[in-house]
Short mmCIF file of C-alpha atoms and ligand atoms in Angstrom, two decimals:
data_model
loop_
_atom_site.label_atom_id
_atom_site.label_comp_id
_atom_site.label_asym_id
_atom_site.label_seq_id
_atom_site.Cartn_x
_atom_site.Cartn_y
_atom_site.Cartn_z
CA UNK A 1 -20.32 29.27 15.42
CA UNK A 2 -21.94 31.83 17.42
CA UNK A 3 -23.04 31.59 21.01
CA UNK A 4 -24.41 33.78 23.58
CA UNK A 5 -21.32 32.58 26.71
CA UNK A 6 -18.65 30.58 26.28
CA UNK A 7 -16.63 29.08 28.14
CA UNK A 8 -12.64 27.17 28.03
CA UNK A 9 -12.26 24.62 29.99
CA UNK A 10 -14.26 21.49 31.17
CA UNK A 11 -12.20 20.68 34.60
CA UNK A 12 -13.25 21.77 38.15
CA UNK A 13 -14.14 25.50 37.92
CA UNK A 14 -15.91 25.38 34.48
CA UNK A 15 -18.44 22.97 34.19
CA UNK A 16 -19.39 24.27 37.56
CA UNK A 17 -19.64 27.55 35.20
CA UNK A 18 -21.40 25.83 32.66
CA UNK A 19 -23.87 24.82 35.11
CA UNK A 20 -24.87 28.13 36.46
CA UNK A 21 -25.25 29.75 33.74
CA UNK A 22 -26.75 27.27 31.51
CA UNK A 23 -28.96 27.24 34.53
CA UNK A 24 -30.56 31.14 34.17
CA UNK A 25 -30.82 30.66 30.82
CA UNK A 26 -28.05 32.83 29.44
CA UNK A 27 -28.44 31.34 25.94
CA UNK A 28 -26.64 28.70 24.46
CA UNK A 29 -24.25 28.16 26.95
CA UNK A 30 -21.13 25.77 25.57
CA UNK A 31 -17.46 24.42 27.02
CA UNK A 32 -14.89 23.94 25.22
CA UNK A 33 -12.40 21.14 26.78
CA UNK A 34 -8.57 20.43 24.08
CA UNK A 35 -9.18 16.39 25.69
CA UNK A 36 -11.29 13.86 24.29
CA UNK A 37 -12.94 13.93 27.63
CA UNK A 38 -13.74 16.77 30.43
CA UNK A 39 -12.05 17.04 34.09
CA UNK A 40 -8.85 14.66 33.88
CA UNK A 41 -7.10 17.24 36.68
CA UNK A 42 -11.17 16.38 38.96
CA UNK A 43 -10.67 12.79 38.52
CA UNK A 44 -6.66 12.09 39.54
CA UNK A 45 -7.89 14.92 42.34
CA UNK A 46 -6.48 13.19 45.91
CA UNK A 47 -5.05 10.35 44.58
CA UNK A 48 -8.69 8.92 42.82
CA UNK A 49 -10.84 9.84 45.77
CA UNK A 50 -11.10 13.72 44.66
CA UNK A 51 -11.55 15.74 48.27
CA UNK A 52 -13.98 18.39 47.42
CA UNK A 53 -14.01 20.44 49.79
CA UNK A 54 -13.10 20.25 54.21
CA UNK A 55 -15.40 20.40 57.19
CA UNK A 56 -15.75 24.03 58.68
CA UNK A 57 -16.83 26.83 58.57
CA UNK A 58 -15.98 29.44 55.83
CA UNK A 59 -14.56 31.96 58.80
CA UNK A 60 -12.22 28.52 59.02
CA UNK A 61 -12.20 28.70 55.54
CA UNK A 62 -10.71 32.08 54.97
CA UNK A 63 -7.23 30.97 57.10
CA UNK A 64 -6.24 28.06 53.79
CA UNK A 65 -5.75 30.43 51.00
CA UNK A 66 -2.46 32.40 52.03
CA UNK A 67 -2.54 35.69 53.36
CA UNK A 68 -5.74 38.30 54.14
CA UNK A 69 -5.69 40.20 50.49
CA UNK A 70 -6.49 35.94 49.62
CA UNK A 71 -8.71 36.33 52.18
CA UNK A 72 -10.54 38.91 51.70
CA UNK A 73 -11.49 37.76 47.47
CA UNK A 74 -12.06 34.54 47.95
CA UNK A 75 -14.79 35.14 50.48
CA UNK A 76 -17.52 35.94 48.32
CA UNK A 77 -17.47 32.99 45.73
CA UNK A 78 -17.58 30.92 49.00
CA UNK A 79 -20.33 32.69 50.42
CA UNK A 80 -21.77 32.18 47.43
CA UNK A 81 -21.70 28.21 47.25
CA UNK A 82 -20.78 26.60 50.68
CA UNK A 83 -18.99 23.59 51.35
CA UNK A 84 -22.25 22.49 52.68
CA UNK A 85 -24.30 23.14 49.35
CA UNK A 86 -20.64 21.61 47.22
CA UNK A 87 -21.78 18.52 49.55
CA UNK A 88 -26.11 18.73 49.26
CA UNK A 89 -25.47 19.31 45.22
CA UNK A 90 -24.15 15.63 45.44
CA UNK A 91 -25.81 13.77 47.83
CA UNK A 92 -29.13 15.63 46.43
CA UNK A 93 -28.59 13.86 42.94
CA UNK A 94 -27.89 10.57 44.45
CA UNK A 95 -23.90 10.36 45.61
CA UNK A 96 -23.29 9.50 49.18
CA UNK A 97 -20.48 11.80 50.99
CA UNK A 98 -18.27 10.81 53.37
CA UNK A 99 -16.10 13.36 56.22
CA UNK A 100 -13.20 11.85 57.32
CA UNK A 101 -12.35 12.71 60.62
CA UNK A 102 -9.80 15.30 60.43
CA UNK A 103 -12.67 17.05 58.39
CA UNK A 104 -11.77 16.55 54.32
CA UNK A 105 -15.31 15.58 52.42
CA UNK A 106 -14.55 13.31 49.71
CA UNK A 107 -17.69 10.88 47.64
CA UNK A 108 -17.64 7.81 49.87
CA UNK A 109 -17.63 5.31 47.32
CA UNK A 110 -13.68 7.40 47.01
CA UNK A 111 -13.92 7.34 43.45
CA UNK A 112 -14.05 10.86 41.26
CA UNK A 113 -15.36 9.64 38.48
CA UNK A 114 -19.33 9.83 40.40
CA UNK A 115 -19.18 13.14 41.29
CA UNK A 116 -17.69 14.13 37.35
CA UNK A 117 -20.43 12.22 36.42
CA UNK A 118 -23.16 14.27 37.65
CA UNK A 119 -21.13 17.64 37.02
CA UNK A 120 -21.03 15.95 32.70
CA UNK A 121 -25.03 14.69 33.23
CA UNK A 122 -26.13 18.51 35.16
CA UNK A 123 -24.62 20.59 32.70
CA UNK A 124 -25.95 18.11 30.03
CA UNK A 125 -29.68 18.92 31.53
CA UNK A 126 -29.17 22.16 32.44
CA UNK A 127 -29.06 22.37 28.13
CA UNK A 128 -24.96 23.09 28.38
CA UNK A 129 -23.08 22.16 25.39
CA UNK A 130 -19.79 20.59 26.11
CA UNK A 131 -17.40 20.81 22.97
CA UNK A 132 -14.42 18.53 24.03
CA UNK A 133 -11.18 17.78 21.64
CA UNK A 134 -10.68 21.68 21.12
CA UNK A 135 -8.08 23.98 22.23
CA UNK A 136 -8.50 27.29 21.88
CA UNK A 137 -5.26 29.07 20.31
CA UNK A 138 -5.77 32.82 20.17
CA UNK A 139 -9.18 35.08 21.90
CA UNK A 140 -9.32 38.78 20.59
CA UNK A 141 -11.52 41.57 21.93
CA UNK A 142 -14.18 42.91 18.99
CA UNK A 143 -17.16 44.93 19.58
CA UNK A 144 -20.21 41.99 19.50
CA UNK A 145 -17.67 40.56 22.51
CA UNK A 146 -14.88 37.92 21.84
CA UNK A 147 -13.63 36.03 18.93
CA UNK A 148 -11.68 32.48 20.05
CA UNK A 149 -9.38 30.79 17.08
CA UNK A 150 -9.68 27.67 17.93
CA UNK A 151 -8.07 23.91 15.81
CA UNK A 152 -11.89 23.02 14.73
CA UNK A 153 -12.33 27.13 13.42
CA UNK A 154 -13.55 30.20 15.17
CA UNK A 155 -16.61 31.29 17.99
CA UNK A 156 -18.13 34.36 18.56
CA UNK A 157 -19.24 34.71 21.79
CA UNK A 158 -20.83 38.13 24.30
CA UNK A 159 -19.78 36.53 27.57
CA UNK A 160 -16.47 34.83 28.04
CA UNK A 161 -15.67 32.62 31.61
CA UNK A 162 -11.78 31.87 30.95
CA UNK A 163 -12.02 28.28 33.31
CA UNK A 164 -8.32 27.25 31.30
CA UNK A 165 -6.83 26.98 34.97
CA UNK A 166 -3.05 26.90 36.65
CA UNK A 167 -0.05 25.24 35.08
CA UNK A 168 0.52 22.30 37.00
CA UNK A 169 0.17 18.45 35.95
CA UNK A 170 0.58 19.56 31.76
CA UNK A 171 -0.40 16.35 31.05
CA UNK A 172 -3.73 17.26 32.15
CA UNK A 173 -4.78 20.12 29.70
CA UNK A 174 -4.05 22.79 31.70
CA UNK A 175 -0.62 24.13 30.60
CA UNK A 176 -0.48 27.27 31.09
CA UNK A 177 -2.91 29.06 28.27
CA UNK A 178 -5.03 31.26 30.04
CA UNK A 179 -2.39 33.56 31.16
CA UNK A 180 -1.20 34.29 28.04
CA UNK A 181 -4.86 34.32 26.70
CA UNK A 182 -5.38 36.29 29.72
CA UNK A 183 -2.09 39.29 29.62
CA UNK A 184 -3.39 38.93 25.25
CA UNK A 185 -6.63 41.37 26.73
CA UNK A 186 -4.88 42.88 28.75
CA UNK A 187 -4.38 41.48 32.36
CA UNK A 188 -1.35 41.35 34.82
CA UNK A 189 -0.09 38.59 36.38
CA UNK A 190 1.58 37.37 39.22
CA UNK A 191 4.32 35.16 38.36
CA UNK A 192 3.15 31.65 38.24
CA UNK A 193 5.57 29.07 40.24
CA UNK A 194 4.34 25.80 41.19
CA UNK A 195 2.98 25.83 45.02
CA UNK A 196 1.40 21.80 47.12
CA UNK A 197 5.13 20.66 45.62
CA UNK A 198 7.54 18.78 47.63
CA UNK A 199 11.08 19.50 48.59
CA UNK A 200 13.73 17.84 47.25
CA UNK A 201 16.86 18.42 50.31
CA UNK A 202 20.57 19.18 50.24
CA UNK A 203 23.05 16.89 51.51
CA UNK A 204 19.62 14.88 52.78
CA UNK A 205 20.74 11.68 55.37
CA UNK A 206 16.83 10.55 55.00
CA UNK A 207 17.02 8.68 51.38
CA UNK A 208 16.57 4.84 52.51
CA UNK A 209 13.06 6.39 55.04
CA UNK A 210 11.17 7.08 52.14
CA UNK A 211 7.92 7.22 53.51
CA UNK A 212 8.18 7.29 57.09
CA UNK A 213 5.73 10.59 58.00
CA UNK A 214 5.62 11.81 61.58
CA UNK A 215 3.36 14.87 63.37
CA UNK A 216 5.60 18.19 63.79
CA UNK A 217 4.41 20.61 65.64
CA UNK A 218 6.39 23.70 64.41
CA UNK A 219 7.70 23.52 61.14
CA UNK A 220 9.74 26.73 60.74
CA UNK A 221 11.41 28.65 57.29
CA UNK A 222 14.31 30.53 58.05
CA UNK A 223 16.10 33.00 55.49
CA UNK A 224 19.02 34.22 55.50
CA UNK A 225 18.62 33.45 59.14
CA UNK A 226 15.33 35.68 58.92
CA UNK A 227 12.45 33.40 60.79
CA UNK A 228 9.87 33.88 57.69
CA UNK A 229 6.96 31.53 58.09
CA UNK A 230 5.99 28.89 60.50
CA UNK A 231 3.48 26.30 60.36
CA UNK A 232 2.57 22.65 62.20
CA UNK A 233 1.30 19.06 59.95
CA UNK A 234 2.22 15.17 59.32
CA UNK A 235 5.36 15.18 57.26
CA UNK A 236 6.19 12.85 55.09
CA UNK A 237 9.98 12.02 54.19
CA UNK A 238 10.83 10.91 50.53
CA UNK A 239 14.02 9.55 49.06
CA UNK A 240 14.66 13.34 48.18
CA UNK A 241 13.55 15.43 50.58
CA UNK A 242 10.16 15.84 52.26
CA UNK A 243 6.82 16.00 51.37
CA UNK A 244 3.09 15.28 53.34
CA UNK A 245 0.29 18.40 53.91
CA UNK A 246 2.74 20.00 56.33
CA UNK A 247 5.53 20.63 53.99
CA UNK A 248 3.27 21.30 50.92
CA UNK A 249 0.56 23.98 52.51
CA UNK A 250 4.45 26.12 52.96
CA UNK A 251 5.84 25.40 50.12
CA UNK A 252 4.00 28.62 48.51
CA UNK A 253 6.10 30.36 50.89
CA UNK A 254 9.80 28.14 50.70
CA UNK A 255 12.75 28.83 48.37
CA UNK A 256 15.58 27.48 47.36
CA UNK A 257 18.40 27.73 49.75
CA UNK A 258 15.95 28.66 52.90
CA UNK A 259 16.58 26.12 55.97
CA UNK A 260 13.89 24.06 57.54
CA UNK A 261 13.69 23.75 60.92
CA UNK A 262 11.57 21.05 61.81
CA UNK A 263 10.52 19.81 65.05
CA UNK A 264 10.22 15.97 65.60
CA UNK A 265 9.30 16.63 69.72
CA UNK A 266 8.09 19.81 71.64
CA UNK A 267 11.14 21.01 73.90
CA UNK A 268 8.70 20.98 76.78
CA UNK A 269 9.54 17.13 75.90
CA UNK A 270 13.46 16.85 76.31
CA UNK A 271 14.04 16.62 80.04
CA UNK A 272 17.09 15.39 82.16
CA UNK A 273 15.09 12.19 82.37
CA UNK A 274 15.49 11.06 78.94
CA UNK A 275 18.74 10.11 79.79
CA UNK A 276 18.09 8.06 83.59
CA UNK A 277 18.49 4.63 83.72
CA UNK A 278 20.01 1.60 81.90
CA UNK A 279 18.78 1.48 78.44
CA UNK A 280 21.17 3.01 76.10
CA UNK A 281 20.35 6.30 73.69
CA UNK A 282 18.40 4.92 71.08
CA UNK A 283 16.61 3.39 73.03
CA UNK A 284 16.21 5.71 75.98
CA UNK A 285 14.84 8.31 72.79
CA UNK A 286 12.44 5.75 71.88
CA UNK A 287 10.57 7.14 74.46
CA UNK A 288 9.10 10.31 72.01
CA UNK A 289 7.88 7.40 69.95
CA UNK A 290 10.04 8.48 66.21
CA UNK A 291 10.26 5.08 63.97
CA UNK A 292 12.86 3.98 65.08
CA UNK A 293 14.99 4.01 61.58
CA UNK A 294 14.91 6.94 61.55
CA UNK A 295 15.33 7.69 64.62
CA UNK A 296 19.41 5.87 64.65
CA UNK A 297 19.63 8.26 61.00
CA UNK A 298 18.65 11.36 62.67
CA UNK A 299 21.98 9.94 65.58
CA UNK A 300 24.17 9.14 62.94
CA UNK A 301 24.24 12.40 61.08
CA UNK A 302 24.96 14.60 64.25
CA UNK A 303 26.92 12.85 64.75
CA UNK A 304 26.22 10.37 67.37
CA UNK A 305 26.75 6.99 68.57
CA UNK A 306 22.83 4.91 69.20
CA UNK A 307 24.32 1.98 71.06
CA UNK A 308 25.84 3.53 73.51
CA UNK A 309 24.57 4.09 77.15
CA UNK A 310 21.99 6.65 77.05
CA UNK A 311 23.26 8.27 80.85
CA UNK A 312 27.32 8.23 79.08
CA UNK A 313 25.84 10.70 76.37
CA UNK A 314 28.33 14.80 77.61
CA UNK A 315 26.27 17.78 77.96
CA UNK A 316 27.72 18.87 74.55
CA UNK A 317 26.23 15.37 73.20
CA UNK A 318 22.47 16.41 74.53
CA UNK A 319 22.15 19.60 73.79
CA UNK A 320 22.77 18.25 70.07
CA UNK A 321 21.06 15.88 70.32
CA UNK A 322 17.46 18.02 72.45
CA UNK A 323 18.67 20.88 68.87
CA UNK A 324 17.59 18.21 65.84
CA UNK A 325 14.91 16.65 68.32
CA UNK A 326 13.68 20.12 68.14
CA UNK A 327 14.65 21.31 65.08
CA UNK A 328 16.26 19.69 62.35
CA UNK A 329 17.81 22.36 59.91
CA UNK A 330 16.95 20.72 56.24
CA UNK A 331 18.15 22.88 52.92
CA UNK A 332 16.08 23.41 50.74
CA UNK A 333 17.67 22.43 47.14
CA UNK A 334 14.73 23.01 45.18
CA UNK A 335 11.13 22.89 44.81
CA UNK A 336 9.57 20.03 42.71
CA UNK A 337 8.24 21.29 38.96
CA UNK A 338 5.26 21.94 37.40
CA UNK A 339 4.91 17.93 36.91
CA UNK A 340 5.08 17.17 40.91
CA UNK A 341 3.06 20.27 41.64
CA UNK A 342 -0.68 20.25 42.74
CA UNK A 343 -1.37 23.38 42.63
CA UNK A 344 -0.62 26.67 40.60
CA UNK A 345 1.03 30.09 43.39
CA UNK A 346 0.43 33.10 41.82
CA UNK A 347 -1.90 33.57 38.34
CA UNK A 348 -4.35 36.97 37.12
CA UNK A 349 -3.65 39.36 39.60
CA UNK A 350 -6.80 39.68 41.61
CA UNK A 351 -7.37 43.79 42.64
CA UNK A 352 -8.00 42.94 38.75
CA UNK A 353 -11.10 40.74 38.89
CA UNK A 354 -14.23 41.85 40.90
CA UNK A 355 -14.01 39.06 44.04
CA UNK A 356 -17.91 39.81 44.31
CA UNK A 357 -18.89 38.69 40.14
CA UNK A 358 -15.66 37.44 38.71
CA UNK A 359 -15.88 39.68 35.98
CA UNK A 360 -12.90 41.76 34.58
CA UNK A 361 -12.12 44.28 35.48
CA UNK A 362 -10.64 45.54 31.88
CA UNK A 363 -12.44 43.90 29.71
CA UNK A 364 -16.61 43.82 30.15
CA UNK A 365 -17.97 40.63 30.41
CA UNK A 366 -15.15 38.29 30.65
CA UNK A 367 -14.99 36.45 33.61
CA UNK A 368 -12.15 34.20 35.67
CA UNK A 369 -13.02 31.21 37.86
CA UNK A 370 -10.55 28.86 39.40
CA UNK A 371 -7.15 28.09 39.10
CA UNK A 372 -6.09 31.06 36.97
CA UNK A 373 -6.83 33.39 39.06
CA UNK A 374 -4.11 34.18 41.60
CA UNK A 375 -5.64 31.68 44.18
CA UNK A 376 -3.64 28.32 45.78
CA UNK A 377 -5.63 27.80 48.87
CA UNK A 378 -3.95 24.68 50.65
CA UNK A 379 -4.36 20.43 50.95
CA UNK A 380 -8.04 19.41 52.65
CA UNK A 381 -9.94 20.30 49.95
CA UNK A 382 -9.80 24.17 49.17
CA UNK A 383 -8.47 23.83 45.29
CA UNK A 384 -12.15 22.08 44.49
CA UNK A 385 -13.62 24.29 46.99
CA UNK A 386 -12.45 27.44 45.27
CA UNK A 387 -12.62 26.23 42.12
CA UNK A 388 -16.28 25.12 42.22
CA UNK A 389 -17.33 27.67 44.10
CA UNK A 390 -15.15 30.31 42.14
CA UNK A 391 -16.75 28.61 39.19
CA UNK A 392 -21.31 28.90 40.17
CA UNK A 393 -20.48 32.47 41.53
CA UNK A 394 -18.95 33.25 37.30
CA UNK A 395 -22.13 31.61 35.66
CA UNK A 396 -24.29 33.10 38.11
CA UNK A 397 -23.18 36.32 37.64
CA UNK A 398 -25.22 36.00 33.64
CA UNK A 399 -28.05 35.84 35.96
CA UNK A 400 -29.92 38.78 34.69
CA UNK A 401 -28.07 38.44 30.92
CA UNK A 402 -29.92 36.26 28.45
C1 FAD B 501 -2.53 15.01 41.41
C2 FAD B 501 -3.30 16.54 41.89
C3 FAD B 501 -3.91 16.25 43.56
C4 FAD B 501 -5.65 16.98 43.30
N1 FAD B 501 -6.32 16.78 44.58
C5 FAD B 501 -6.82 17.80 45.15
C6 FAD B 501 -7.82 17.41 45.96
O1 FAD B 501 -7.44 16.15 46.12
N2 FAD B 501 -8.59 18.38 45.87
C7 FAD B 501 -8.74 19.40 45.96
O2 FAD B 501 -9.39 20.40 47.01
N3 FAD B 501 -8.08 20.15 44.66
C8 FAD B 501 -7.12 18.50 44.21
N4 FAD B 501 -5.68 19.42 43.14
C9 FAD B 501 -6.35 20.81 42.55
C10 FAD B 501 -7.11 21.32 42.03
O3 FAD B 501 -8.38 19.71 41.36
C11 FAD B 501 -7.20 22.02 41.12
O4 FAD B 501 -7.03 22.88 41.83
C12 FAD B 501 -8.84 22.55 40.32
O5 FAD B 501 -8.89 20.73 39.95
C13 FAD B 501 -8.90 23.77 39.41
O6 FAD B 501 -9.85 23.34 38.78
P1 FAD B 501 -9.98 24.55 37.66
O7 FAD B 501 -11.11 24.09 37.56
O8 FAD B 501 -9.11 25.74 38.14
O9 FAD B 501 -8.94 23.84 36.39
P2 FAD B 501 -8.00 22.50 35.46
O10 FAD B 501 -9.52 21.45 36.87
O11 FAD B 501 -6.97 21.94 35.58
O12 FAD B 501 -9.43 22.78 34.49
C14 FAD B 501 -8.94 23.48 33.50
C15 FAD B 501 -9.19 23.09 32.31
O13 FAD B 501 -8.42 24.37 30.62
C16 FAD B 501 -8.21 22.70 29.54
N5 FAD B 501 -8.18 23.56 29.07
C17 FAD B 501 -6.71 24.62 29.14
N6 FAD B 501 -6.68 25.71 28.03
C18 FAD B 501 -7.33 25.39 27.09
C19 FAD B 501 -7.64 25.68 25.78
N7 FAD B 501 -6.33 26.48 24.78
N8 FAD B 501 -8.30 24.94 25.09
C20 FAD B 501 -9.46 24.09 25.68
N9 FAD B 501 -9.08 23.55 27.24
C21 FAD B 501 -8.16 23.81 27.10
C22 FAD B 501 -7.50 22.05 30.25
O14 FAD B 501 -7.66 20.93 29.65
C23 FAD B 501 -8.34 21.53 32.30
O15 FAD B 501 -9.15 21.03 31.68
C24 FAD B 501 -5.17 18.47 42.93
C25 FAD B 501 -4.35 18.65 41.97
C26 FAD B 501 -3.01 18.11 41.78
C27 FAD B 501 -2.15 17.91 40.81
#
């Protein structure tokens, strides 16, 4: 089969790239997808509710993709199709949008399939083709463009957009194939690793408290005694360790054996008055609003007796309690694997891709978008936003081509 533009992967970024290139009259546009249906990962995003983007300015957005190099790279894509463009795109096609108080943006129905239907219908309306159950196995550069070997035969194309996603949740179809294709075509990778992933904690005291969550003002990551990163956010206790946005967002910078020091209260809240009065230690500390079972377990882990009179707490024990509540130490055994991670860190080296067009700087007429690139965003809608923005940018870059 001969097509003008081939897109590999009908996930979030591939559908966006297909819509944009078909709309731009780039000749025949075809999106190939290994699964029987498109957008599996999109469907399960946000627990099926699909947190598509976040409120705020694009300047705010740039702080949510890791370091300044990443911020610089994502900027043109985000400008080209920003969070307002995303919400308008769906609203104009009849999907009411909901912005939560925390800034996260969802379809009002909280149903990702409603949005996926719009993307697929738009691809179709623009004249783009979608071919499912087609697994691309190999890609070769030819004089005329690219030759793709798939389970159902061969495809020839002049322009190729790789939108195969990362490697997390391999059951969705994103199994890292695109990394292999990129390397074969001459690109380099920052080694892919699971990110937005929970932590498994060594000698964990809180296994029975799974489901309890709390806000932490300061989550510090220490490696070999040196602080390497810090953040804040909601933390969720799991039966094996820690999760929740505060942990997931930091996970790209965490390694096994790191020590996390997690504040449960602010240091200035810990005053001598805490121990005054007739209460037990446990009741006295409840002024901090910590879930009772969690508080008792913290005190047991020190160890100290939760039911002793607060006034009888000696200096040494007070110090221990202060230390635990203002920076409870957790040693990371390991990070959650590919089946647990919500995104892929690493990917195609950014210096090898033109951030203004998404075209390869190594292979002309080859484009990348979405998680295949060395970009991973925080929780809150930043990954879907980048997948859509980079897909639209790649497709729009073919504007003058037909
Ligand atoms: C559980 C979970 C929840 C998430 N929740 C959110 C959220 O609420 N908000 C948010 O912003 N982000 C969320 N994300 C992340 C977000 O879904 C992804 O970052 C985004 O969908 C990536 O889009 P993509 O186009 O790069 O890749 P994908 O959407 O993964 O698309 C890649 C497609 O390529 C296909 N493919 C791969 N290889 C081949 C091949 N060889 N031949 C043919 N087809 C191939 C795959 O089958 C797949 O359909 C979540 C992720 C997970 C796992």
